Amino acid sequence: MLVSTEQLLKQARQDSYAVGAFNVYTLEGVRAVVSAAEQVHSPAILQVLPSALELVGTALIACCLEAARQAAVPMSVHLDHCRSPTTITGALNAGISSIMADGSQLPFARNMDFTRRMAALAISMQRTVEAELGCLSGTEDGITVADRKARLTDPDQATDFVDHTGVHALAVCIGNVHGRYHSPPELDFDRLAAIADRVSIPLVLHGTSGLPDAMITRAVSMGVAKFNVNTELRDAGIAAGGRYMRLSEKPELVDRMQTEIEAMKHPVIAKLVLFGSAGKAP
Ligand code: G3H
Ligand code: ZN
């Protein structure tokens, strides 16, 4: 069933678990996430990146919305990392449940201004808004932020940012990285505690792929209510599809699709269990 992202996050916070938001690009990805969530009776979020929308248009949002409506568990559809007001407006008009207005690469005042304008628009349409304070390093959606340009979230700025923008959820930068971790992940839990102390809205952690399980469960216990997962699921699908094509004498597209769906379901199920959301769907 299709529900609002705010409702999913509120419920997660109230019951001390987190919701997984999984990036999907194809129908196989959508099917994998829905089927995994149904299998373990978990709520989940289907999220799409602007690059995928650029390629296939808002039909991808329509596909996710319909899959969420048909799902036996509560789900919503989220626009991930978007810097373009035009794309945000298009996604909202296409019925998306929530947006991430991503001004994280802008200086603080401009990030706040951009986020406030996008939040006002989304809220006027009763949608949920996530924003990011600080800036993550790594590569996402073809955009690379070098380590030296990354900024950790300043807990003192977080209060102002949330108060002035009206967002429903805040993505924090505490040492998490998009894509692959090139050295063992180090999360600044003291910083997370300071942010959680000052801000009452649900917190979001990006760059979940590659984070050790213990860090994830610790982050949940400290107020993280949404985890974004892209690389682990995308890599599993690509690898399985490639393997199928190499090993099959007479490849069939529908069999490759099925192989990819099954392969992507595994990391999704593992994460839903880890986030504590498995078994939480009514
Ligand atoms: O917005 C999406 C993510 O932050 C995903 O990060 O590719 O490291 O899982 P990941
Ligand atoms: Zn991200």
Short mmCIF file of C-alpha atoms and ligand atoms in Angstrom, two decimals:
data_model
loop_
_atom_site.label_atom_id
_atom_site.label_comp_id
_atom_site.label_asym_id
_atom_site.label_seq_id
_atom_site.Cartn_x
_atom_site.Cartn_y
_atom_site.Cartn_z
CA MET A 1 0.00 0.00 0.00
CA LEU A 2 1.16 3.49 -0.82
CA VAL A 3 1.63 5.67 2.26
CA SER A 4 3.42 8.96 2.92
CA THR A 5 7.14 8.94 3.64
CA GLU A 6 6.49 11.05 6.72
CA GLN A 7 4.18 8.37 8.07
CA LEU A 8 6.83 5.67 7.48
CA LEU A 9 9.52 7.71 9.23
CA LYS A 10 7.31 8.68 12.17
CA GLN A 11 6.31 5.09 12.77
CA ALA A 12 9.96 3.99 12.57
CA ARG A 13 11.05 6.61 15.10
CA GLN A 14 8.20 5.73 17.42
CA ASP A 15 9.05 2.01 17.34
CA SER A 16 12.86 2.43 17.29
CA TYR A 17 13.69 0.96 13.91
CA ALA A 18 14.68 2.47 10.56
CA VAL A 19 13.18 2.36 7.09
CA GLY A 20 15.31 1.24 4.15
CA ALA A 21 15.23 3.44 1.06
CA PHE A 22 16.54 1.55 -1.97
CA ASN A 23 17.56 3.13 -5.25
CA VAL A 24 15.82 1.54 -8.22
CA TYR A 25 16.44 2.13 -11.91
CA THR A 26 14.49 -0.64 -13.61
CA LEU A 27 11.39 -2.71 -13.19
CA GLU A 28 13.62 -5.54 -11.95
CA GLY A 29 14.88 -3.29 -9.14
CA VAL A 30 11.36 -2.24 -8.24
CA ARG A 31 10.18 -5.85 -8.16
CA ALA A 32 13.17 -6.93 -6.05
CA VAL A 33 12.52 -4.30 -3.37
CA VAL A 34 8.76 -4.88 -3.22
CA SER A 35 9.14 -8.64 -3.14
CA ALA A 36 11.88 -8.50 -0.47
CA ALA A 37 9.80 -6.17 1.71
CA GLU A 38 6.74 -8.39 1.36
CA GLN A 39 8.76 -11.51 2.16
CA VAL A 40 9.94 -10.14 5.51
CA HIS A 41 6.81 -8.07 6.24
CA SER A 42 8.65 -4.78 6.25
CA PRO A 43 7.85 -1.23 5.18
CA ALA A 44 10.28 0.18 2.60
CA ILE A 45 10.91 3.13 0.31
CA LEU A 46 11.54 2.96 -3.43
CA GLN A 47 13.80 5.82 -4.42
CA VAL A 48 14.80 7.20 -7.79
CA LEU A 49 17.72 9.35 -8.83
CA PRO A 50 17.49 12.31 -11.22
CA SER A 51 19.82 10.60 -13.74
CA ALA A 52 17.36 7.72 -14.14
CA LEU A 53 14.48 10.16 -14.53
CA GLU A 54 16.41 12.03 -17.19
CA LEU A 55 16.76 8.80 -19.11
CA VAL A 56 13.28 7.32 -18.85
CA GLY A 57 11.14 10.22 -17.63
CA THR A 58 8.50 10.28 -14.92
CA ALA A 59 7.23 6.87 -16.14
CA LEU A 60 9.70 5.46 -13.60
CA ILE A 61 7.89 7.31 -10.83
CA ALA A 62 4.52 6.06 -12.13
CA CYS A 63 5.90 2.52 -12.13
CA CYS A 64 7.15 2.84 -8.54
CA LEU A 65 3.89 4.38 -7.36
CA GLU A 66 1.84 1.59 -8.91
CA ALA A 67 4.16 -1.07 -7.45
CA ALA A 68 3.83 0.58 -4.02
CA ARG A 69 0.03 0.68 -4.34
CA GLN A 70 -0.06 -3.01 -5.19
CA ALA A 71 2.40 -4.00 -2.44
CA ALA A 72 1.14 -5.90 0.59
CA VAL A 73 3.32 -3.73 2.87
CA PRO A 74 3.46 0.07 3.42
CA MET A 75 5.72 1.77 0.89
CA SER A 76 6.44 5.23 -0.46
CA VAL A 77 8.35 6.64 -3.42
CA HIS A 78 11.15 9.17 -2.94
CA LEU A 79 13.17 11.44 -5.24
CA ASP A 80 16.78 11.10 -4.10
CA HIS A 81 19.51 13.80 -4.28
CA CYS A 82 17.89 16.44 -6.44
CA ARG A 83 19.41 19.87 -7.06
CA SER A 84 17.08 20.92 -9.86
CA PRO A 85 13.86 22.81 -9.06
CA THR A 86 12.49 21.72 -12.46
CA THR A 87 13.06 18.02 -11.73
CA ILE A 88 11.62 18.42 -8.22
CA THR A 89 8.51 20.12 -9.62
CA GLY A 90 8.14 17.42 -12.29
CA ALA A 91 8.45 14.64 -9.73
CA LEU A 92 5.92 16.29 -7.40
CA ASN A 93 3.49 16.72 -10.29
CA ALA A 94 4.00 13.04 -11.14
CA GLY A 95 2.76 12.18 -7.64
CA ILE A 96 6.00 11.28 -5.87
CA SER A 97 5.62 10.87 -2.10
CA SER A 98 8.75 12.73 -1.03
CA ILE A 99 11.79 14.60 -2.27
CA MET A 100 15.34 15.17 -1.17
CA ALA A 101 16.11 18.81 -1.92
CA ASP A 102 19.88 18.48 -2.12
CA GLY A 103 21.66 21.76 -1.54
CA SER A 104 24.50 20.03 0.28
CA GLN A 105 27.17 21.29 -2.08
CA LEU A 106 26.10 24.91 -1.56
CA PRO A 107 27.38 27.16 1.22
CA PHE A 108 25.19 27.03 4.36
CA ALA A 109 23.03 30.12 3.65
CA ARG A 110 22.37 29.11 0.04
CA ASN A 111 21.63 25.51 1.00
CA MET A 112 19.12 26.84 3.53
CA ASP A 113 17.51 29.15 0.98
CA PHE A 114 17.27 26.46 -1.73
CA THR A 115 15.93 23.89 0.74
CA ARG A 116 13.37 26.31 2.18
CA ARG A 117 11.96 27.11 -1.28
CA MET A 118 11.75 23.44 -2.32
CA ALA A 119 10.29 22.43 1.04
CA ALA A 120 7.58 25.11 0.80
CA LEU A 121 6.59 23.79 -2.62
CA ALA A 122 6.51 20.15 -1.52
CA ILE A 123 4.70 20.89 1.73
CA SER A 124 2.04 22.90 -0.16
CA MET A 125 1.35 19.60 -1.99
CA GLN A 126 1.34 17.59 1.29
CA ARG A 127 4.57 15.78 0.48
CA THR A 128 7.56 14.91 2.66
CA VAL A 129 10.94 16.66 2.40
CA GLU A 130 14.44 15.49 3.24
CA ALA A 131 17.51 17.71 3.04
CA GLU A 132 21.22 17.36 3.75
CA LEU A 133 23.47 19.46 5.91
CA GLY A 134 27.18 18.96 5.40
CA CYS A 135 28.37 17.24 2.27
CA LEU A 136 29.18 13.56 1.67
CA SER A 137 32.26 12.46 -0.23
CA GLY A 138 32.19 9.67 -2.81
CA THR A 139 30.29 9.14 -6.04
CA GLU A 140 26.52 9.12 -6.47
CA ASP A 141 24.48 9.63 -9.63
CA GLY A 142 27.61 10.42 -11.61
CA ILE A 143 28.58 13.25 -9.25
CA THR A 144 31.84 12.86 -7.35
CA VAL A 145 32.69 14.83 -4.24
CA ALA A 146 36.37 14.60 -3.32
CA ASP A 147 37.26 13.85 0.31
CA ARG A 148 38.70 17.30 0.79
CA LYS A 149 35.41 18.90 -0.28
CA ALA A 150 33.31 16.79 2.06
CA ARG A 151 31.97 18.54 5.17
CA LEU A 152 30.64 16.95 8.32
CA THR A 153 27.32 18.18 9.69
CA ASP A 154 27.70 20.95 12.26
CA PRO A 155 25.29 20.14 15.13
CA ASP A 156 24.85 23.84 15.95
CA GLN A 157 23.86 24.67 12.39
CA ALA A 158 21.45 21.73 12.31
CA THR A 159 18.93 23.38 14.64
CA ASP A 160 18.80 26.58 12.55
CA PHE A 161 18.65 24.62 9.34
CA VAL A 162 15.69 22.51 10.42
CA ASP A 163 13.83 25.45 11.98
CA HIS A 164 14.24 27.66 8.93
CA THR A 165 13.53 25.12 6.22
CA GLY A 166 10.67 23.11 7.73
CA VAL A 167 12.04 19.79 6.43
CA HIS A 168 10.73 16.52 7.81
CA ALA A 169 14.00 14.57 7.77
CA LEU A 170 17.68 15.52 7.90
CA ALA A 171 20.50 13.64 6.17
CA VAL A 172 23.66 13.89 8.21
CA CYS A 173 27.33 13.62 7.26
CA ILE A 174 29.27 11.89 10.01
CA GLY A 175 31.98 10.16 7.98
CA ASN A 176 29.62 8.14 5.79
CA VAL A 177 30.60 7.93 2.12
CA HIS A 178 28.68 7.37 -1.13
CA GLY A 179 29.67 4.29 -3.09
CA ARG A 180 32.62 2.22 -1.95
CA TYR A 181 34.55 2.81 1.28
CA HIS A 182 38.21 2.84 0.32
CA SER A 183 39.33 2.47 3.94
CA PRO A 184 37.43 1.00 6.92
CA PRO A 185 34.41 3.23 7.63
CA GLU A 186 34.69 5.54 10.62
CA LEU A 187 31.49 7.18 11.78
CA ASP A 188 31.58 10.10 14.22
CA PHE A 189 28.97 8.86 16.72
CA ASP A 190 29.64 11.75 19.11
CA ARG A 191 28.61 14.10 16.34
CA LEU A 192 25.52 12.00 15.64
CA ALA A 193 24.59 12.17 19.32
CA ALA A 194 25.02 15.96 19.34
CA ILE A 195 22.82 16.33 16.26
CA ALA A 196 20.17 13.97 17.65
CA ASP A 197 20.21 16.03 20.83
CA ARG A 198 19.44 19.27 19.04
CA VAL A 199 17.09 18.08 16.30
CA SER A 200 13.85 16.21 16.88
CA ILE A 201 13.04 15.19 13.29
CA PRO A 202 14.11 11.77 11.95
CA LEU A 203 17.74 11.57 10.80
CA VAL A 204 18.86 9.94 7.57
CA LEU A 205 22.11 8.13 6.81
CA HIS A 206 23.31 7.96 3.20
CA GLY A 207 26.10 5.74 1.92
CA THR A 208 24.86 2.65 3.74
CA SER A 209 26.50 0.15 1.36
CA GLY A 210 29.62 -1.22 2.98
CA LEU A 211 28.87 -0.01 6.53
CA PRO A 212 29.46 -2.71 9.17
CA ASP A 213 26.30 -4.11 10.75
CA ALA A 214 27.24 -2.89 14.24
CA MET A 215 27.49 0.72 13.03
CA ILE A 216 24.08 0.49 11.43
CA THR A 217 22.38 -0.85 14.54
CA ARG A 218 24.15 1.74 16.69
CA ALA A 219 22.97 4.53 14.36
CA VAL A 220 19.38 3.22 14.59
CA SER A 221 19.55 3.30 18.38
CA MET A 222 20.65 6.96 18.15
CA GLY A 223 17.78 8.23 16.01
CA VAL A 224 18.58 7.36 12.40
CA ALA A 225 15.21 6.45 10.89
CA LYS A 226 16.07 6.14 7.19
CA PHE A 227 19.03 4.47 5.47
CA ASN A 228 19.79 4.97 1.79
CA VAL A 229 21.11 1.93 -0.03
CA ASN A 230 22.23 1.99 -3.63
CA THR A 231 25.60 0.39 -4.47
CA GLU A 232 25.10 -3.03 -2.85
CA LEU A 233 21.78 -3.61 -4.57
CA ARG A 234 22.80 -2.19 -7.95
CA ASP A 235 26.05 -4.21 -8.01
CA ALA A 236 24.21 -7.43 -7.11
CA GLY A 237 21.81 -6.94 -10.05
CA ILE A 238 24.50 -6.03 -12.56
CA ALA A 239 26.77 -8.91 -11.52
CA ALA A 240 23.99 -11.50 -11.64
CA GLY A 241 22.77 -10.30 -15.04
CA GLY A 242 26.32 -10.41 -16.43
CA ARG A 243 26.92 -13.88 -15.01
CA TYR A 244 23.68 -15.15 -16.51
CA MET A 245 24.63 -13.83 -19.95
CA ARG A 246 28.09 -15.40 -19.77
CA LEU A 247 26.95 -18.81 -18.61
CA SER A 248 23.75 -19.24 -20.55
CA GLU A 249 23.91 -20.92 -23.95
CA LYS A 250 20.59 -19.53 -25.07
CA PRO A 251 19.88 -16.43 -22.97
CA GLU A 252 16.29 -15.35 -22.50
CA LEU A 253 15.57 -11.83 -21.36
CA VAL A 254 12.85 -12.88 -18.96
CA ASP A 255 15.25 -15.35 -17.31
CA ARG A 256 17.87 -12.65 -16.96
CA MET A 257 15.28 -10.37 -15.38
CA GLN A 258 14.32 -13.10 -12.94
CA THR A 259 18.01 -13.73 -12.09
CA GLU A 260 18.56 -10.02 -11.41
CA ILE A 261 15.43 -9.76 -9.26
CA GLU A 262 16.51 -12.70 -7.11
CA ALA A 263 20.06 -11.33 -6.79
CA MET A 264 18.88 -7.87 -5.71
CA LYS A 265 16.42 -9.29 -3.20
CA HIS A 266 19.24 -10.72 -1.04
CA PRO A 267 20.91 -7.45 0.03
CA VAL A 268 17.50 -5.80 0.47
CA ILE A 269 16.29 -8.53 2.84
CA ALA A 270 19.55 -8.46 4.79
CA LYS A 271 19.28 -4.68 5.25
CA LEU A 272 15.60 -4.75 6.25
CA VAL A 273 16.43 -7.27 8.97
CA LEU A 274 19.38 -5.16 10.12
CA PHE A 275 17.35 -1.93 10.21
CA GLY A 276 14.86 -3.69 12.49
CA SER A 277 11.95 -3.05 10.14
CA ALA A 278 11.36 -6.72 9.26
CA GLY A 279 8.10 -7.88 10.81
CA LYS A 280 6.96 -4.28 11.39
CA ALA A 281 4.46 -4.13 8.49
CA PRO A 282 0.92 -4.58 9.72
O1 G3H B 1 21.34 8.25 -1.82
C1 G3H B 1 21.73 7.08 -1.89
C2 G3H B 1 22.78 6.58 -1.06
O2 G3H B 1 23.30 7.46 -0.18
C3 G3H B 1 23.34 5.26 -1.31
O3 G3H B 1 24.68 5.11 -0.91
O4 G3H B 1 25.50 3.66 -2.72
O5 G3H B 1 26.75 3.93 -0.62
O6 G3H B 1 24.59 2.67 -0.64
P1 G3H B 1 25.42 3.74 -1.23
ZN ZN B 2 22.94 9.56 -0.94
#
